[in-house]
């Protein structure tokens, strides 16, 4: 890759994926721009070793997952318990939602927030597989290539991750009220 | 369909279309495995909304270029190979210029050392040359 313009094109092409994945993997909107910047700077420093677009996206996925992992570990050390009843909790950081009436709006928000919390309780590999499969629509083969794991292992982690999510969501029903 | 009067197929379609659910439908989802699966899939497939500054790419591209230029470009020196070659040369010199090697354990030790050095070099350099 040569020149600012080409790198800028690469950023524009992939920035949405990077921001989305970082948001889901870290469970927060804090410092997203800084994290995304770190992802692309790491990509830029490693650009000389690429030989084609296929490897670029694979490497970008890996960098994004690594940056999210580092951030996740950092936050786990600092994180205090958050509560739905916490008056200081900023719900604008949660997933946006097209509004219905107030009760349904709150229920859906709680359901999605409960899902994000449940995703945070998965193992790192399960979280990565689920996000790459569902959110980014990557096929099993691509996920296996990105994570450097066998194809069947991808399927196993996906199955286990979904199972755990359902269990967590059901366990958390009294807290999240409804699953809308 | 469970006994609560909720049609699972219709409900799953509604979730796929991201229609808001009623309280009864929400309660049904929590109890029905198939509908919970559908809810989970729809929720996971939903891409989170994020705000990307309009000038993010331009700013980052401007930052990246000077950073790259400031990096010191070095050609890695093959110190390992260089050291191995020097050691082999020293051993061979001592071997040929020293006393009759096959009549002493010292000489035999030198022969073994030289042989293992040459074998190590071959193992190290061989794959590298093949990759070129």
Short mmCIF file of N, CA and C in Angstrom, two decimals, chain A:
data_model
loop_
_atom_site.label_atom_id
_atom_site.label_comp_id
_atom_site.label_asym_id
_atom_site.label_seq_id
_atom_site.Cartn_x
_atom_site.Cartn_y
_atom_site.Cartn_z
N UNK A 1 0.86 -1.20 0.00
CA UNK A 1 0.00 0.00 0.00
C UNK A 1 0.88 1.22 0.00
N UNK A 2 0.59 2.13 -0.88
CA UNK A 2 1.40 3.33 -0.98
C UNK A 2 0.50 4.54 -0.86
N UNK A 3 0.97 5.53 -0.06
CA UNK A 3 0.29 6.81 -0.05
C UNK A 3 -0.87 6.89 0.90
N UNK A 4 -1.13 8.15 1.30
CA UNK A 4 -2.23 8.40 2.21
C UNK A 4 -3.57 8.05 1.60
N UNK A 5 -3.75 8.39 0.32
CA UNK A 5 -5.06 8.22 -0.31
C UNK A 5 -5.50 6.76 -0.31
N UNK A 6 -4.58 5.87 -0.61
CA UNK A 6 -4.94 4.46 -0.64
C UNK A 6 -5.30 3.95 0.75
N UNK A 7 -4.52 4.36 1.73
CA UNK A 7 -4.81 3.94 3.10
C UNK A 7 -6.13 4.53 3.56
N UNK A 8 -6.40 5.76 3.18
CA UNK A 8 -7.68 6.37 3.54
C UNK A 8 -8.84 5.59 2.93
N UNK A 9 -8.68 5.13 1.71
CA UNK A 9 -9.73 4.32 1.08
C UNK A 9 -9.96 3.03 1.85
N UNK A 10 -8.89 2.43 2.30
CA UNK A 10 -9.02 1.19 3.08
C UNK A 10 -9.77 1.46 4.38
N UNK A 11 -9.45 2.57 5.00
CA UNK A 11 -10.13 2.92 6.26
C UNK A 11 -11.62 3.11 6.01
N UNK A 12 -11.93 3.87 4.98
CA UNK A 12 -13.36 4.13 4.69
C UNK A 12 -14.11 2.84 4.40
N UNK A 13 -13.45 1.94 3.73
CA UNK A 13 -14.11 0.69 3.35
C UNK A 13 -14.41 -0.19 4.56
N UNK A 14 -13.53 -0.16 5.54
CA UNK A 14 -13.64 -1.12 6.65
C UNK A 14 -13.97 -0.49 8.00
N UNK A 15 -14.10 0.81 8.05
CA UNK A 15 -14.27 1.46 9.36
C UNK A 15 -15.57 1.05 10.04
N UNK A 16 -16.63 0.86 9.27
CA UNK A 16 -17.91 0.49 9.88
C UNK A 16 -17.79 -0.85 10.59
N UNK A 17 -17.19 -1.81 9.91
CA UNK A 17 -17.00 -3.13 10.53
C UNK A 17 -16.18 -2.99 11.81
N UNK A 18 -15.10 -2.23 11.74
CA UNK A 18 -14.20 -2.11 12.89
C UNK A 18 -14.94 -1.48 14.07
N UNK A 19 -15.65 -0.41 13.82
CA UNK A 19 -16.37 0.26 14.90
C UNK A 19 -17.45 -0.65 15.49
N UNK A 20 -18.20 -1.29 14.62
CA UNK A 20 -19.29 -2.17 15.11
C UNK A 20 -18.74 -3.31 15.96
N UNK A 21 -17.71 -3.95 15.43
CA UNK A 21 -17.16 -5.11 16.14
C UNK A 21 -16.55 -4.71 17.47
N UNK A 22 -15.85 -3.59 17.47
CA UNK A 22 -15.29 -3.11 18.74
C UNK A 22 -16.40 -2.79 19.73
N UNK A 23 -17.48 -2.19 19.25
CA UNK A 23 -18.58 -1.84 20.14
C UNK A 23 -19.18 -3.10 20.76
N UNK A 24 -19.38 -4.12 19.96
CA UNK A 24 -20.00 -5.35 20.46
C UNK A 24 -19.04 -6.13 21.36
N UNK A 25 -17.80 -6.21 20.94
CA UNK A 25 -16.85 -7.02 21.72
C UNK A 25 -16.51 -6.37 23.05
N UNK A 26 -16.45 -5.05 23.09
CA UNK A 26 -16.11 -4.38 24.34
C UNK A 26 -17.36 -4.05 25.16
N UNK A 27 -18.53 -4.11 24.52
CA UNK A 27 -19.77 -3.85 25.24
C UNK A 27 -19.97 -2.40 25.62
N UNK A 28 -19.27 -1.52 24.95
CA UNK A 28 -19.37 -0.11 25.32
C UNK A 28 -19.02 0.76 24.12
N UNK A 29 -19.48 2.02 24.21
CA UNK A 29 -19.12 2.98 23.15
C UNK A 29 -17.93 3.86 23.57
N UNK A 30 -17.42 3.61 24.77
CA UNK A 30 -16.33 4.46 25.25
C UNK A 30 -15.06 4.21 24.45
N UNK A 31 -14.40 5.27 24.10
CA UNK A 31 -13.09 5.19 23.45
C UNK A 31 -13.10 4.41 22.15
N UNK A 32 -14.25 4.30 21.52
CA UNK A 32 -14.32 3.53 20.26
C UNK A 32 -13.40 4.11 19.20
N UNK A 33 -13.39 5.43 19.14
CA UNK A 33 -12.56 6.05 18.10
C UNK A 33 -11.08 5.76 18.36
N UNK A 34 -10.69 5.81 19.62
CA UNK A 34 -9.29 5.51 19.95
C UNK A 34 -8.94 4.07 19.61
N UNK A 35 -9.84 3.18 19.93
CA UNK A 35 -9.59 1.76 19.64
C UNK A 35 -9.53 1.52 18.14
N UNK A 36 -10.45 2.12 17.42
CA UNK A 36 -10.46 1.96 15.96
C UNK A 36 -9.18 2.54 15.36
N UNK A 37 -8.73 3.63 15.90
CA UNK A 37 -7.48 4.23 15.43
C UNK A 37 -6.33 3.25 15.65
N UNK A 38 -6.32 2.62 16.81
CA UNK A 38 -5.27 1.65 17.11
C UNK A 38 -5.30 0.50 16.11
N UNK A 39 -6.50 0.06 15.77
CA UNK A 39 -6.64 -1.05 14.81
C UNK A 39 -6.01 -0.68 13.48
N UNK A 40 -6.38 0.48 12.97
CA UNK A 40 -5.89 0.86 11.64
C UNK A 40 -4.41 1.20 11.64
N UNK A 41 -3.92 1.74 12.74
CA UNK A 41 -2.48 2.02 12.80
C UNK A 41 -1.68 0.72 12.83
N UNK A 42 -2.18 -0.28 13.55
CA UNK A 42 -1.51 -1.58 13.54
C UNK A 42 -1.55 -2.17 12.12
N UNK A 43 -2.67 -1.99 11.48
CA UNK A 43 -2.78 -2.48 10.10
C UNK A 43 -1.77 -1.78 9.21
N UNK A 44 -1.66 -0.49 9.35
CA UNK A 44 -0.75 0.28 8.50
C UNK A 44 0.68 -0.17 8.70
N UNK A 45 1.06 -0.43 9.93
CA UNK A 45 2.44 -0.83 10.22
C UNK A 45 2.76 -2.21 9.66
N UNK A 46 1.73 -3.01 9.45
CA UNK A 46 1.97 -4.36 8.94
C UNK A 46 1.66 -4.53 7.47
N UNK A 47 1.41 -3.43 6.78
CA UNK A 47 0.91 -3.51 5.41
C UNK A 47 1.89 -4.11 4.41
N UNK A 48 3.15 -4.00 4.65
CA UNK A 48 4.14 -4.45 3.66
C UNK A 48 4.09 -5.95 3.42
N UNK A 49 3.55 -6.68 4.38
CA UNK A 49 3.55 -8.14 4.23
C UNK A 49 2.35 -8.66 3.46
N UNK A 50 1.46 -7.78 3.00
CA UNK A 50 0.26 -8.27 2.32
C UNK A 50 0.47 -8.44 0.84
N UNK A 51 -0.30 -9.42 0.33
CA UNK A 51 -0.18 -9.66 -1.11
C UNK A 51 -1.51 -9.60 -1.83
N UNK A 52 -2.60 -9.37 -1.11
CA UNK A 52 -3.90 -9.32 -1.78
C UNK A 52 -5.01 -8.97 -0.83
N UNK A 53 -6.18 -8.65 -1.37
CA UNK A 53 -7.28 -8.18 -0.54
C UNK A 53 -7.76 -9.23 0.45
N UNK A 54 -7.72 -10.47 0.08
CA UNK A 54 -8.24 -11.51 0.98
C UNK A 54 -7.44 -11.51 2.28
N UNK A 55 -6.16 -11.44 2.20
CA UNK A 55 -5.34 -11.45 3.42
C UNK A 55 -5.54 -10.16 4.20
N UNK A 56 -5.80 -9.06 3.53
CA UNK A 56 -5.98 -7.79 4.22
C UNK A 56 -7.17 -7.87 5.16
N UNK A 57 -8.30 -8.35 4.68
CA UNK A 57 -9.48 -8.39 5.55
C UNK A 57 -9.28 -9.38 6.69
N UNK A 58 -8.65 -10.49 6.39
CA UNK A 58 -8.39 -11.47 7.46
C UNK A 58 -7.52 -10.85 8.54
N UNK A 59 -6.47 -10.17 8.12
CA UNK A 59 -5.57 -9.54 9.08
C UNK A 59 -6.30 -8.44 9.85
N UNK A 60 -7.14 -7.70 9.16
CA UNK A 60 -7.89 -6.64 9.82
C UNK A 60 -8.83 -7.21 10.88
N UNK A 61 -9.49 -8.32 10.55
CA UNK A 61 -10.34 -8.96 11.55
C UNK A 61 -9.53 -9.35 12.78
N UNK A 62 -8.36 -9.94 12.53
CA UNK A 62 -7.53 -10.39 13.64
C UNK A 62 -7.09 -9.22 14.52
N UNK A 63 -6.66 -8.15 13.87
CA UNK A 63 -6.22 -6.98 14.64
C UNK A 63 -7.37 -6.44 15.47
N UNK A 64 -8.54 -6.36 14.87
CA UNK A 64 -9.70 -5.84 15.58
C UNK A 64 -10.01 -6.69 16.80
N UNK A 65 -9.97 -7.99 16.63
CA UNK A 65 -10.25 -8.89 17.75
C UNK A 65 -9.19 -8.73 18.84
N UNK A 66 -7.94 -8.58 18.43
CA UNK A 66 -6.87 -8.43 19.41
C UNK A 66 -6.99 -7.12 20.19
N UNK A 67 -7.28 -6.05 19.49
CA UNK A 67 -7.45 -4.76 20.17
C UNK A 67 -8.64 -4.82 21.13
N UNK A 68 -9.72 -5.44 20.68
CA UNK A 68 -10.90 -5.57 21.56
C UNK A 68 -10.57 -6.42 22.78
N UNK A 69 -9.80 -7.46 22.56
CA UNK A 69 -9.42 -8.34 23.65
C UNK A 69 -8.59 -7.58 24.69
N UNK A 70 -7.62 -6.79 24.21
CA UNK A 70 -6.80 -6.00 25.12
C UNK A 70 -7.64 -5.01 25.91
N UNK A 71 -8.58 -4.39 25.23
CA UNK A 71 -9.45 -3.42 25.89
C UNK A 71 -10.37 -4.11 26.89
N UNK A 72 -10.86 -5.26 26.51
CA UNK A 72 -11.73 -6.03 27.39
C UNK A 72 -11.01 -6.37 28.69
N UNK A 73 -9.79 -6.82 28.57
CA UNK A 73 -9.01 -7.18 29.75
C UNK A 73 -8.76 -5.96 30.62
N UNK A 74 -8.49 -4.83 29.99
CA UNK A 74 -8.25 -3.61 30.74
C UNK A 74 -9.50 -3.20 31.53
N UNK A 75 -10.65 -3.31 30.84
CA UNK A 75 -11.87 -2.88 31.50
C UNK A 75 -12.31 -3.83 32.59
N UNK A 76 -12.05 -5.10 32.40
CA UNK A 76 -12.41 -6.07 33.42
C UNK A 76 -11.72 -5.74 34.74
N UNK A 77 -10.54 -5.23 34.65
CA UNK A 77 -9.81 -4.87 35.86
C UNK A 77 -10.41 -3.65 36.52
N UNK A 78 -10.91 -2.75 35.70
CA UNK A 78 -11.42 -1.50 36.27
C UNK A 78 -12.92 -1.52 36.54
N UNK A 79 -13.62 -2.44 35.87
CA UNK A 79 -15.08 -2.36 35.83
C UNK A 79 -15.73 -2.55 37.19
N UNK A 80 -16.67 -1.64 37.49
CA UNK A 80 -17.51 -1.82 38.66
C UNK A 80 -18.79 -2.45 38.18
N UNK A 81 -19.56 -3.11 39.06
CA UNK A 81 -20.83 -3.70 38.70
C UNK A 81 -21.81 -2.64 38.27
N UNK A 82 -22.44 -2.86 37.11
CA UNK A 82 -23.47 -1.93 36.66
C UNK A 82 -24.84 -2.55 36.88
N UNK A 83 -25.83 -1.71 37.16
CA UNK A 83 -27.16 -2.19 37.49
C UNK A 83 -28.19 -1.47 36.63
N UNK A 84 -29.25 -2.18 36.29
CA UNK A 84 -30.34 -1.54 35.57
C UNK A 84 -30.93 -0.41 36.40
N UNK A 85 -30.84 -0.53 37.73
CA UNK A 85 -31.43 0.48 38.60
C UNK A 85 -30.49 1.63 38.90
N UNK A 86 -29.28 1.55 38.34
CA UNK A 86 -28.30 2.59 38.62
C UNK A 86 -28.73 3.89 37.96
N UNK A 87 -29.01 4.93 38.72
CA UNK A 87 -29.51 6.17 38.11
C UNK A 87 -28.46 6.87 37.27
N UNK A 88 -27.19 6.56 37.50
CA UNK A 88 -26.14 7.22 36.73
C UNK A 88 -25.81 6.49 35.44
N UNK A 89 -26.41 5.32 35.21
CA UNK A 89 -26.12 4.55 34.00
C UNK A 89 -26.60 5.31 32.79
N UNK A 90 -25.74 5.43 31.81
CA UNK A 90 -26.07 6.19 30.62
C UNK A 90 -26.57 5.26 29.54
N UNK A 91 -27.87 5.18 29.39
CA UNK A 91 -28.44 4.24 28.44
C UNK A 91 -28.25 4.67 26.99
N UNK A 92 -27.83 5.89 26.77
CA UNK A 92 -27.59 6.31 25.39
C UNK A 92 -26.42 5.57 24.79
N UNK A 93 -25.60 4.95 25.64
CA UNK A 93 -24.50 4.15 25.14
C UNK A 93 -24.95 2.79 24.66
N UNK A 94 -26.15 2.40 25.03
CA UNK A 94 -26.63 1.09 24.63
C UNK A 94 -27.11 1.13 23.19
N UNK A 95 -27.43 -0.07 22.67
CA UNK A 95 -27.86 -0.14 21.29
C UNK A 95 -29.07 0.77 21.06
N UNK A 96 -29.08 1.46 19.93
CA UNK A 96 -30.20 2.32 19.59
C UNK A 96 -31.40 1.48 19.20
N UNK A 97 -32.56 2.05 19.27
CA UNK A 97 -33.78 1.28 19.03
C UNK A 97 -34.83 2.19 18.44
N UNK A 98 -35.56 1.68 17.45
CA UNK A 98 -36.65 2.48 16.89
C UNK A 98 -37.80 2.44 17.89
N UNK A 99 -38.32 3.55 18.24
CA UNK A 99 -39.21 3.63 19.40
C UNK A 99 -40.61 3.12 19.10
N UNK A 100 -41.20 2.47 20.08
CA UNK A 100 -42.62 2.15 20.08
C UNK A 100 -43.18 2.97 21.24
N UNK A 101 -44.14 2.39 21.97
CA UNK A 101 -44.57 3.15 23.15
C UNK A 101 -43.51 2.99 24.24
N UNK A 102 -43.66 3.74 25.33
CA UNK A 102 -42.59 3.82 26.32
C UNK A 102 -42.30 2.47 26.95
N UNK A 103 -43.34 1.67 27.24
CA UNK A 103 -43.13 0.40 27.91
C UNK A 103 -42.38 -0.58 27.02
N UNK A 104 -42.78 -0.66 25.76
CA UNK A 104 -42.10 -1.58 24.84
C UNK A 104 -40.68 -1.10 24.59
N UNK A 105 -40.52 0.18 24.51
CA UNK A 105 -39.18 0.73 24.27
C UNK A 105 -38.24 0.31 25.39
N UNK A 106 -38.73 0.45 26.64
CA UNK A 106 -37.89 0.09 27.77
C UNK A 106 -37.62 -1.40 27.76
N UNK A 107 -38.63 -2.22 27.45
CA UNK A 107 -38.47 -3.66 27.46
C UNK A 107 -37.45 -4.10 26.42
N UNK A 108 -37.54 -3.58 25.24
CA UNK A 108 -36.62 -3.97 24.18
C UNK A 108 -35.20 -3.55 24.55
N UNK A 109 -35.11 -2.37 25.10
CA UNK A 109 -33.80 -1.88 25.50
C UNK A 109 -33.20 -2.79 26.57
N UNK A 110 -34.06 -3.19 27.51
CA UNK A 110 -33.57 -4.08 28.56
C UNK A 110 -33.16 -5.43 27.99
N UNK A 111 -33.95 -5.90 27.05
CA UNK A 111 -33.63 -7.19 26.43
C UNK A 111 -32.29 -7.14 25.71
N UNK A 112 -32.08 -6.09 24.93
CA UNK A 112 -30.83 -5.96 24.20
C UNK A 112 -29.67 -5.72 25.15
N UNK A 113 -29.92 -4.95 26.21
CA UNK A 113 -28.87 -4.72 27.19
C UNK A 113 -28.52 -6.02 27.90
N UNK A 114 -29.55 -6.81 28.20
CA UNK A 114 -29.30 -8.11 28.84
C UNK A 114 -28.48 -9.00 27.91
N UNK A 115 -28.78 -8.92 26.62
CA UNK A 115 -28.02 -9.72 25.65
C UNK A 115 -26.55 -9.28 25.63
N UNK A 116 -26.32 -7.99 25.65
CA UNK A 116 -24.93 -7.50 25.64
C UNK A 116 -24.20 -7.96 26.88
N UNK A 117 -24.90 -7.92 28.03
CA UNK A 117 -24.25 -8.40 29.25
C UNK A 117 -23.95 -9.89 29.15
N UNK A 118 -24.90 -10.63 28.58
CA UNK A 118 -24.69 -12.08 28.44
C UNK A 118 -23.53 -12.36 27.48
N UNK A 119 -23.42 -11.58 26.43
CA UNK A 119 -22.29 -11.74 25.50
C UNK A 119 -20.98 -11.52 26.24
N UNK A 120 -20.98 -10.55 27.14
CA UNK A 120 -19.79 -10.26 27.90
C UNK A 120 -19.39 -11.40 28.83
N UNK A 121 -20.32 -12.29 29.14
CA UNK A 121 -20.01 -13.39 30.04
C UNK A 121 -19.54 -14.64 29.29
N UNK A 122 -19.56 -14.59 28.00
CA UNK A 122 -19.06 -15.72 27.22
C UNK A 122 -17.54 -15.75 27.28
N UNK A 123 -16.99 -16.88 26.89
CA UNK A 123 -15.54 -16.93 26.75
C UNK A 123 -15.16 -16.07 25.54
N UNK A 124 -13.90 -15.70 25.51
CA UNK A 124 -13.44 -14.81 24.46
C UNK A 124 -13.67 -15.40 23.08
N UNK A 125 -13.37 -16.67 22.91
CA UNK A 125 -13.48 -17.29 21.60
C UNK A 125 -14.95 -17.42 21.19
N UNK A 126 -15.82 -17.72 22.15
CA UNK A 126 -17.25 -17.82 21.84
C UNK A 126 -17.79 -16.46 21.42
N UNK A 127 -17.36 -15.45 22.13
CA UNK A 127 -17.82 -14.09 21.81
C UNK A 127 -17.38 -13.71 20.39
N UNK A 128 -16.16 -14.01 20.08
CA UNK A 128 -15.63 -13.66 18.76
C UNK A 128 -16.36 -14.42 17.65
N UNK A 129 -16.57 -15.71 17.86
CA UNK A 129 -17.24 -16.51 16.83
C UNK A 129 -18.66 -16.00 16.60
N UNK A 130 -19.36 -15.75 17.70
CA UNK A 130 -20.75 -15.31 17.57
C UNK A 130 -20.84 -13.97 16.84
N UNK A 131 -19.98 -13.06 17.18
CA UNK A 131 -20.04 -11.74 16.54
C UNK A 131 -19.64 -11.83 15.07
N UNK A 132 -18.61 -12.58 14.78
CA UNK A 132 -18.20 -12.70 13.38
C UNK A 132 -19.27 -13.41 12.56
N UNK A 133 -19.93 -14.39 13.14
CA UNK A 133 -20.94 -15.15 12.38
C UNK A 133 -22.23 -14.37 12.21
N UNK A 134 -22.74 -13.85 13.33
CA UNK A 134 -24.04 -13.19 13.27
C UNK A 134 -23.94 -11.75 12.78
N UNK A 135 -23.13 -11.00 13.43
CA UNK A 135 -23.10 -9.56 13.13
C UNK A 135 -22.43 -9.28 11.79
N UNK A 136 -21.36 -9.98 11.48
CA UNK A 136 -20.60 -9.70 10.27
C UNK A 136 -20.88 -10.68 9.14
N UNK A 137 -21.75 -11.67 9.40
CA UNK A 137 -22.17 -12.62 8.35
C UNK A 137 -21.01 -13.34 7.69
N UNK A 138 -19.97 -13.63 8.45
CA UNK A 138 -18.86 -14.38 7.88
C UNK A 138 -19.19 -15.87 7.86
N UNK A 139 -18.81 -16.57 6.79
CA UNK A 139 -19.02 -18.01 6.76
C UNK A 139 -18.07 -18.72 7.73
N UNK A 140 -18.39 -19.97 8.02
CA UNK A 140 -17.55 -20.74 8.96
C UNK A 140 -16.08 -20.78 8.52
N UNK A 141 -15.89 -20.94 7.20
CA UNK A 141 -14.52 -21.07 6.72
C UNK A 141 -13.71 -19.81 6.99
N UNK A 142 -14.33 -18.67 6.78
CA UNK A 142 -13.63 -17.41 7.00
C UNK A 142 -13.33 -17.21 8.49
N UNK A 143 -14.29 -17.57 9.32
CA UNK A 143 -14.08 -17.44 10.76
C UNK A 143 -12.94 -18.34 11.20
N UNK A 144 -12.91 -19.55 10.66
CA UNK A 144 -11.83 -20.48 10.99
C UNK A 144 -10.48 -19.91 10.58
N UNK A 145 -10.45 -19.25 9.43
CA UNK A 145 -9.20 -18.66 8.95
C UNK A 145 -8.79 -17.48 9.84
N UNK A 146 -9.74 -16.65 10.19
CA UNK A 146 -9.42 -15.47 11.01
C UNK A 146 -8.90 -15.88 12.38
N UNK A 147 -9.57 -16.84 12.98
CA UNK A 147 -9.22 -17.24 14.35
C UNK A 147 -8.19 -18.35 14.41
N UNK A 148 -7.82 -18.87 13.23
CA UNK A 148 -6.84 -19.96 13.16
C UNK A 148 -7.27 -21.15 14.00
N UNK A 149 -8.51 -21.55 13.80
CA UNK A 149 -9.02 -22.74 14.49
C UNK A 149 -9.71 -23.61 13.44
N UNK A 150 -9.89 -24.90 13.74
CA UNK A 150 -10.55 -25.78 12.77
C UNK A 150 -12.01 -25.41 12.56
N UNK A 151 -12.52 -25.84 11.43
CA UNK A 151 -13.90 -25.51 11.06
C UNK A 151 -14.90 -26.05 12.09
N UNK A 152 -14.71 -27.29 12.48
CA UNK A 152 -15.65 -27.89 13.45
C UNK A 152 -15.61 -27.18 14.79
N UNK A 153 -14.44 -26.65 15.13
CA UNK A 153 -14.33 -25.90 16.38
C UNK A 153 -15.17 -24.62 16.31
N UNK A 154 -15.21 -24.02 15.14
CA UNK A 154 -16.05 -22.83 14.97
C UNK A 154 -17.51 -23.19 15.26
N UNK A 155 -17.95 -24.26 14.66
CA UNK A 155 -19.35 -24.69 14.87
C UNK A 155 -19.61 -24.99 16.34
N UNK A 156 -18.66 -25.64 16.97
CA UNK A 156 -18.82 -25.99 18.39
C UNK A 156 -18.94 -24.74 19.24
N UNK A 157 -18.06 -23.80 19.02
CA UNK A 157 -18.09 -22.57 19.82
C UNK A 157 -19.37 -21.79 19.57
N UNK A 158 -19.82 -21.79 18.33
CA UNK A 158 -21.06 -21.07 18.01
C UNK A 158 -22.24 -21.71 18.73
N UNK A 159 -22.30 -23.02 18.68
CA UNK A 159 -23.40 -23.74 19.33
C UNK A 159 -23.38 -23.51 20.84
N UNK A 160 -22.18 -23.65 21.42
CA UNK A 160 -22.07 -23.49 22.87
C UNK A 160 -22.36 -22.04 23.28
N UNK A 161 -21.87 -21.11 22.49
CA UNK A 161 -22.09 -19.71 22.81
C UNK A 161 -23.57 -19.36 22.80
N UNK A 162 -24.28 -19.82 21.80
CA UNK A 162 -25.71 -19.54 21.73
C UNK A 162 -26.45 -20.19 22.90
N UNK A 163 -26.04 -21.40 23.21
CA UNK A 163 -26.68 -22.11 24.32
C UNK A 163 -26.48 -21.34 25.63
N UNK A 164 -25.27 -20.88 25.84
CA UNK A 164 -24.98 -20.12 27.06
C UNK A 164 -25.77 -18.82 27.08
N UNK A 165 -25.88 -18.18 25.94
CA UNK A 165 -26.63 -16.92 25.90
C UNK A 165 -28.08 -17.15 26.29
N UNK A 166 -28.66 -18.20 25.76
CA UNK A 166 -30.06 -18.48 26.10
C UNK A 166 -30.22 -18.76 27.59
N UNK A 167 -29.26 -19.51 28.13
CA UNK A 167 -29.32 -19.83 29.56
C UNK A 167 -29.18 -18.55 30.38
N UNK A 168 -28.24 -17.70 30.01
CA UNK A 168 -28.03 -16.46 30.76
C UNK A 168 -29.26 -15.57 30.70
N UNK A 169 -29.83 -15.50 29.50
CA UNK A 169 -30.98 -14.62 29.34
C UNK A 169 -32.16 -15.14 30.14
N UNK A 170 -32.32 -16.44 30.17
CA UNK A 170 -33.42 -17.01 30.96
C UNK A 170 -33.16 -16.83 32.44
N UNK A 171 -31.92 -17.00 32.87
CA UNK A 171 -31.59 -16.81 34.28
C UNK A 171 -31.82 -15.38 34.70
N UNK A 172 -31.58 -14.47 33.76
CA UNK A 172 -31.66 -13.05 34.11
C UNK A 172 -33.04 -12.47 33.95
N UNK A 173 -34.05 -13.31 33.72
CA UNK A 173 -35.40 -12.80 33.43
C UNK A 173 -35.92 -11.87 34.51
N UNK A 174 -35.80 -12.21 35.79
CA UNK A 174 -36.36 -11.31 36.80
C UNK A 174 -35.74 -9.92 36.72
N UNK A 175 -34.50 -9.82 36.28
CA UNK A 175 -33.83 -8.53 36.20
C UNK A 175 -34.22 -7.77 34.96
N UNK A 176 -34.36 -8.52 33.85
CA UNK A 176 -34.60 -7.82 32.59
C UNK A 176 -36.07 -7.77 32.23
N UNK A 177 -36.91 -8.29 33.10
CA UNK A 177 -38.36 -8.15 32.99
C UNK A 177 -38.92 -8.96 31.82
N UNK A 178 -38.70 -8.49 30.61
CA UNK A 178 -39.22 -9.23 29.46
C UNK A 178 -38.14 -9.34 28.42
N UNK A 179 -38.40 -10.15 27.43
CA UNK A 179 -37.40 -10.40 26.40
C UNK A 179 -37.72 -9.70 25.10
N UNK A 180 -38.55 -8.68 25.14
CA UNK A 180 -38.90 -7.98 23.90
C UNK A 180 -37.72 -7.20 23.36
#
